[in-house]
Amino acid sequence: LRGITGFNPGQWDVQACGTLPDCLMPAGPLFNGLVYHNPVKPDEIVCDLCESWTVSPDGKTYTFRLREAQWHDETPVTAEDIKFSLDRITEPATIRVRTGVLRTFYEYQSAEVVDARTIRVPIKFASPLFLKNLASEYMKMYPKHIAQRLSPEEAQQPGKLIGSGPWKLKEFKPHIAVEYVRNPHYFKKGLPF
């Protein structure tokens, strides 16, 4: 994967960063969200790591069913990882420049893991803006078994956080290059191109 940017990547924790050129652009290809904006029809929200979702009649509980996906270390993506990610994003007293808005809708530690591939997410009030915000490119999901061991400073270092995305970080040379390799176990067949 080749590209050119005028910025040196300085942040690799997408949940915590706030900039496009020195964080989201280099780190984004490594990760997936739970949902995302359809690139062909941007006002439509579609599944990324989920394969489906349902909403309770009162509009205050979302139940997501996950795809069979793997992290870059070939560990399965589970509902525990999604719960961990939602809680990491909304953790009290942490700086979350772009993702902190999720606190408006989701109460820290309120999600319920139903089984390995199902998670129930209650929200504070019924709002279509919950999914719109959850679909932000900054709302990436992380593997609990890796991310929980990292300090905030370590999570900002290249290669410390792994994802489930279409590209894996091969090498980062500050001020020179970032090199990626195709994820051979990517769960979306035929991708990345």
mmCIF file of C-alpha atoms in Angstrom:
data_model
loop_
_atom_site.group_PDB
_atom_site.id
_atom_site.type_symbol
_atom_site.label_atom_id
_atom_site.label_comp_id
_atom_site.label_asym_id
_atom_site.label_seq_id
_atom_site.Cartn_x
_atom_site.Cartn_y
_atom_site.Cartn_z
ATOM 1 C CA LEU A 1 0.000 0.000 0.000
ATOM 2 C CA ARG A 2 1.636 3.248 -1.116
ATOM 3 C CA GLY A 3 0.673 6.814 -0.350
ATOM 4 C CA ILE A 4 2.211 10.193 0.331
ATOM 5 C CA THR A 5 1.583 12.498 3.267
ATOM 6 C CA GLY A 6 3.264 15.664 4.401
ATOM 7 C CA PHE A 7 3.016 14.684 8.055
ATOM 8 C CA ASN A 8 5.013 12.331 10.219
ATOM 9 C CA PRO A 9 2.746 9.885 12.067
ATOM 10 C CA GLY A 10 2.931 10.708 15.749
ATOM 11 C CA GLN A 11 -0.053 8.892 17.209
ATOM 12 C CA TRP A 12 -1.189 5.308 16.622
ATOM 13 C CA ASP A 13 -4.054 5.012 19.129
ATOM 14 C CA VAL A 14 -7.017 6.043 16.985
ATOM 15 C CA GLN A 15 -9.428 5.987 19.928
ATOM 16 C CA ALA A 16 -7.343 8.633 21.706
ATOM 17 C CA CYS A 17 -6.066 10.808 18.885
ATOM 18 C CA GLY A 18 -7.717 13.733 17.213
ATOM 19 C CA THR A 19 -5.967 14.319 13.914
ATOM 20 C CA LEU A 20 -6.349 12.959 10.426
ATOM 21 C CA PRO A 21 -2.834 13.259 8.925
ATOM 22 C CA ASP A 22 -0.632 12.131 11.810
ATOM 23 C CA CYS A 23 -2.964 9.495 13.286
ATOM 24 C CA LEU A 24 -6.039 8.332 11.386
ATOM 25 C CA MET A 25 -4.345 8.174 7.984
ATOM 26 C CA PRO A 26 -1.431 5.958 9.077
ATOM 27 C CA ALA A 27 -3.235 3.904 11.756
ATOM 28 C CA GLY A 28 -6.746 3.631 10.295
ATOM 29 C CA PRO A 29 -5.983 0.862 7.750
ATOM 30 C CA LEU A 30 -4.979 -1.436 10.623
ATOM 31 C CA PHE A 31 -8.372 -1.400 12.334
ATOM 32 C CA ASN A 32 -12.101 -1.925 11.883
ATOM 33 C CA GLY A 33 -15.046 -0.351 13.621
ATOM 34 C CA LEU A 34 -18.175 -2.138 14.737
ATOM 35 C CA VAL A 35 -20.120 -0.224 12.054
ATOM 36 C CA TYR A 36 -19.079 2.347 9.460
ATOM 37 C CA HIS A 37 -20.405 4.675 6.788
ATOM 38 C CA ASN A 38 -20.977 2.884 3.485
ATOM 39 C CA PRO A 39 -18.253 4.329 1.208
ATOM 40 C CA VAL A 40 -20.604 4.150 -1.795
ATOM 41 C CA LYS A 41 -23.580 5.723 0.049
ATOM 42 C CA PRO A 42 -22.006 7.728 2.928
ATOM 43 C CA ASP A 43 -25.269 8.530 4.719
ATOM 44 C CA GLU A 44 -25.956 4.799 5.184
ATOM 45 C CA ILE A 45 -24.532 2.950 8.224
ATOM 46 C CA VAL A 46 -23.465 -0.643 7.540
ATOM 47 C CA CYS A 47 -21.804 -3.434 9.501
ATOM 48 C CA ASP A 48 -18.033 -3.631 9.719
ATOM 49 C CA LEU A 49 -17.102 -6.105 12.486
ATOM 50 C CA CYS A 50 -20.761 -6.847 13.078
ATOM 51 C CA GLU A 51 -22.777 -8.946 10.662
ATOM 52 C CA SER A 52 -26.114 -7.572 11.878
ATOM 53 C CA TRP A 53 -27.785 -5.558 14.594
ATOM 54 C CA THR A 54 -31.248 -5.199 16.057
ATOM 55 C CA VAL A 55 -32.777 -2.364 18.068
ATOM 56 C CA SER A 56 -35.239 -2.829 20.921
ATOM 57 C CA PRO A 57 -38.769 -1.414 20.462
ATOM 58 C CA ASP A 58 -37.975 1.527 22.768
ATOM 59 C CA GLY A 59 -34.841 2.347 20.730
ATOM 60 C CA LYS A 60 -32.584 2.124 23.788
ATOM 61 C CA THR A 61 -30.824 -1.237 23.319
ATOM 62 C CA TYR A 62 -28.741 -2.357 20.353
ATOM 63 C CA THR A 63 -27.771 -6.007 19.978
ATOM 64 C CA PHE A 64 -24.868 -6.647 17.629
ATOM 65 C CA ARG A 65 -24.005 -10.047 16.148
ATOM 66 C CA LEU A 66 -20.330 -10.231 15.164
ATOM 67 C CA ARG A 67 -18.759 -11.641 12.033
ATOM 68 C CA GLU A 68 -16.181 -14.392 12.265
ATOM 69 C CA ALA A 69 -13.106 -12.175 12.160
ATOM 70 C CA GLN A 70 -9.558 -12.335 13.508
ATOM 71 C CA TRP A 71 -7.083 -9.891 14.958
ATOM 72 C CA HIS A 72 -3.743 -9.647 13.196
ATOM 73 C CA ASP A 73 -2.325 -12.267 15.574
ATOM 74 C CA GLU A 74 -5.086 -14.666 14.347
ATOM 75 C CA THR A 75 -6.979 -14.549 17.666
ATOM 76 C CA PRO A 76 -10.763 -14.414 17.078
ATOM 77 C CA VAL A 77 -12.569 -11.095 17.515
ATOM 78 C CA THR A 78 -15.091 -11.555 20.343
ATOM 79 C CA ALA A 79 -17.860 -9.625 22.046
ATOM 80 C CA GLU A 80 -15.461 -9.167 25.000
ATOM 81 C CA ASP A 81 -13.180 -7.173 22.669
ATOM 82 C CA ILE A 82 -16.063 -4.954 21.584
ATOM 83 C CA LYS A 83 -17.151 -4.352 25.193
ATOM 84 C CA PHE A 84 -13.542 -3.584 26.136
ATOM 85 C CA SER A 85 -13.266 -1.104 23.252
ATOM 86 C CA LEU A 86 -16.514 0.691 24.110
ATOM 87 C CA ASP A 87 -15.417 0.935 27.744
ATOM 88 C CA ARG A 88 -11.925 2.112 26.787
ATOM 89 C CA ILE A 89 -13.415 4.846 24.619
ATOM 90 C CA THR A 90 -15.759 6.024 27.393
ATOM 91 C CA GLU A 91 -13.444 5.491 30.344
ATOM 92 C CA PRO A 92 -13.970 8.373 32.789
ATOM 93 C CA ALA A 93 -11.209 10.986 33.116
ATOM 94 C CA THR A 94 -9.480 9.951 29.878
ATOM 95 C CA ILE A 95 -8.930 12.352 27.016
ATOM 96 C CA ARG A 96 -10.855 11.231 23.943
ATOM 97 C CA VAL A 97 -10.741 14.077 21.439
ATOM 98 C CA ARG A 98 -12.841 12.503 18.668
ATOM 99 C CA THR A 99 -14.411 9.499 20.384
ATOM 100 C CA GLY A 100 -15.447 11.115 23.682
ATOM 101 C CA VAL A 101 -18.835 11.965 22.161
ATOM 102 C CA LEU A 102 -19.796 8.305 22.686
ATOM 103 C CA ARG A 103 -20.134 9.127 26.425
ATOM 104 C CA THR A 104 -23.266 11.098 25.524
ATOM 105 C CA PHE A 105 -24.991 7.848 24.533
ATOM 106 C CA TYR A 106 -23.186 4.940 26.196
ATOM 107 C CA GLU A 107 -22.715 4.504 29.946
ATOM 108 C CA TYR A 108 -19.242 3.189 30.797
ATOM 109 C CA GLN A 109 -19.274 -0.589 31.480
ATOM 110 C CA SER A 110 -22.971 -1.016 30.677
ATOM 111 C CA ALA A 111 -22.648 -3.353 27.664
ATOM 112 C CA GLU A 112 -23.469 -7.003 28.202
ATOM 113 C CA VAL A 113 -21.650 -9.874 26.505
ATOM 114 C CA VAL A 114 -24.372 -12.357 25.561
ATOM 115 C CA ASP A 115 -22.004 -14.885 24.008
ATOM 116 C CA ALA A 116 -18.676 -14.858 22.132
ATOM 117 C CA ARG A 117 -20.238 -13.239 19.053
ATOM 118 C CA THR A 118 -23.140 -11.241 20.526
ATOM 119 C CA ILE A 119 -23.097 -8.028 22.529
ATOM 120 C CA ARG A 120 -26.010 -6.014 23.916
ATOM 121 C CA VAL A 121 -25.371 -2.263 24.156
ATOM 122 C CA PRO A 122 -27.847 -0.121 26.095
ATOM 123 C CA ILE A 123 -27.854 3.609 25.425
ATOM 124 C CA LYS A 124 -28.997 6.421 27.707
ATOM 125 C CA PHE A 125 -31.801 7.597 25.431
ATOM 126 C CA ALA A 126 -33.206 6.618 22.052
ATOM 127 C CA SER A 127 -31.312 8.425 19.311
ATOM 128 C CA PRO A 128 -30.302 7.700 15.715
ATOM 129 C CA LEU A 129 -27.144 9.695 16.449
ATOM 130 C CA PHE A 130 -25.744 6.772 18.459
ATOM 131 C CA LEU A 131 -25.081 4.752 15.288
ATOM 132 C CA LYS A 132 -23.912 7.846 13.375
ATOM 133 C CA ASN A 133 -21.288 8.516 16.041
ATOM 134 C CA LEU A 134 -20.353 4.850 16.425
ATOM 135 C CA ALA A 135 -19.666 4.810 12.665
ATOM 136 C CA SER A 136 -16.989 7.512 12.985
ATOM 137 C CA GLU A 137 -13.627 6.482 11.540
ATOM 138 C CA TYR A 138 -12.105 7.105 14.983
ATOM 139 C CA MET A 139 -14.314 4.499 16.730
ATOM 140 C CA LYS A 140 -11.970 1.585 16.031
ATOM 141 C CA MET A 141 -12.201 -1.681 17.955
ATOM 142 C CA TYR A 142 -9.151 -3.130 19.719
ATOM 143 C CA PRO A 143 -8.248 -6.609 20.988
ATOM 144 C CA LYS A 144 -8.649 -6.739 24.747
ATOM 145 C CA HIS A 145 -5.756 -9.189 25.214
ATOM 146 C CA ILE A 146 -3.326 -6.653 23.689
ATOM 147 C CA ALA A 147 -4.717 -3.212 24.504
ATOM 148 C CA GLN A 148 -5.414 -3.788 28.200
ATOM 149 C CA ARG A 149 -1.695 -4.365 28.822
ATOM 150 C CA LEU A 150 -0.586 -1.097 27.198
ATOM 151 C CA SER A 151 -0.116 2.210 28.949
ATOM 152 C CA PRO A 152 -1.489 5.271 27.091
ATOM 153 C CA GLU A 153 2.075 6.096 26.031
ATOM 154 C CA GLU A 154 2.746 2.564 24.739
ATOM 155 C CA ALA A 155 -0.530 2.543 22.781
ATOM 156 C CA GLN A 156 0.734 5.564 20.820
ATOM 157 C CA GLN A 157 3.815 3.685 19.607
ATOM 158 C CA PRO A 158 3.768 2.114 16.136
ATOM 159 C CA GLY A 159 3.013 -1.597 16.137
ATOM 160 C CA LYS A 160 1.972 -1.883 19.781
ATOM 161 C CA LEU A 161 -1.762 -1.988 19.021
ATOM 162 C CA ILE A 162 -2.909 -4.564 16.504
ATOM 163 C CA GLY A 163 -6.175 -4.561 14.654
ATOM 164 C CA SER A 164 -8.383 -6.670 12.448
ATOM 165 C CA GLY A 165 -8.119 -4.367 9.443
ATOM 166 C CA PRO A 166 -7.160 -5.029 5.837
ATOM 167 C CA TRP A 167 -3.550 -3.940 6.333
ATOM 168 C CA LYS A 168 -0.880 -4.895 8.858
ATOM 169 C CA LEU A 169 1.988 -2.625 9.831
ATOM 170 C CA LYS A 170 5.255 -3.991 8.485
ATOM 171 C CA GLU A 171 7.662 -1.151 9.240
ATOM 172 C CA PHE A 172 7.666 2.473 10.344
ATOM 173 C CA LYS A 173 10.672 4.683 9.629
ATOM 174 C CA PRO A 174 10.060 8.107 11.217
ATOM 175 C CA HIS A 175 10.115 10.979 8.718
ATOM 176 C CA ILE A 176 10.634 8.510 5.852
ATOM 177 C CA ALA A 177 8.040 5.780 5.364
ATOM 178 C CA VAL A 178 5.289 3.585 6.717
ATOM 179 C CA GLU A 179 5.046 0.154 5.104
ATOM 180 C CA TYR A 180 2.033 -2.127 5.290
ATOM 181 C CA VAL A 181 1.370 -5.658 4.110
ATOM 182 C CA ARG A 182 -1.957 -7.120 3.079
ATOM 183 C CA ASN A 183 -3.772 -8.977 5.873
ATOM 184 C CA PRO A 184 -4.040 -12.530 4.477
ATOM 185 C CA HIS A 185 -6.756 -13.416 7.026
ATOM 186 C CA TYR A 186 -8.999 -10.421 6.403
ATOM 187 C CA PHE A 187 -12.624 -11.396 6.989
ATOM 188 C CA LYS A 188 -14.015 -9.466 4.003
ATOM 189 C CA LYS A 189 -13.415 -11.790 1.079
ATOM 190 C CA GLY A 190 -11.572 -10.217 -1.847
ATOM 191 C CA LEU A 191 -10.345 -7.267 0.228
ATOM 192 C CA PRO A 192 -8.151 -5.418 0.433
ATOM 193 C CA PHE A 193 -7.845 -5.002 -3.317
#
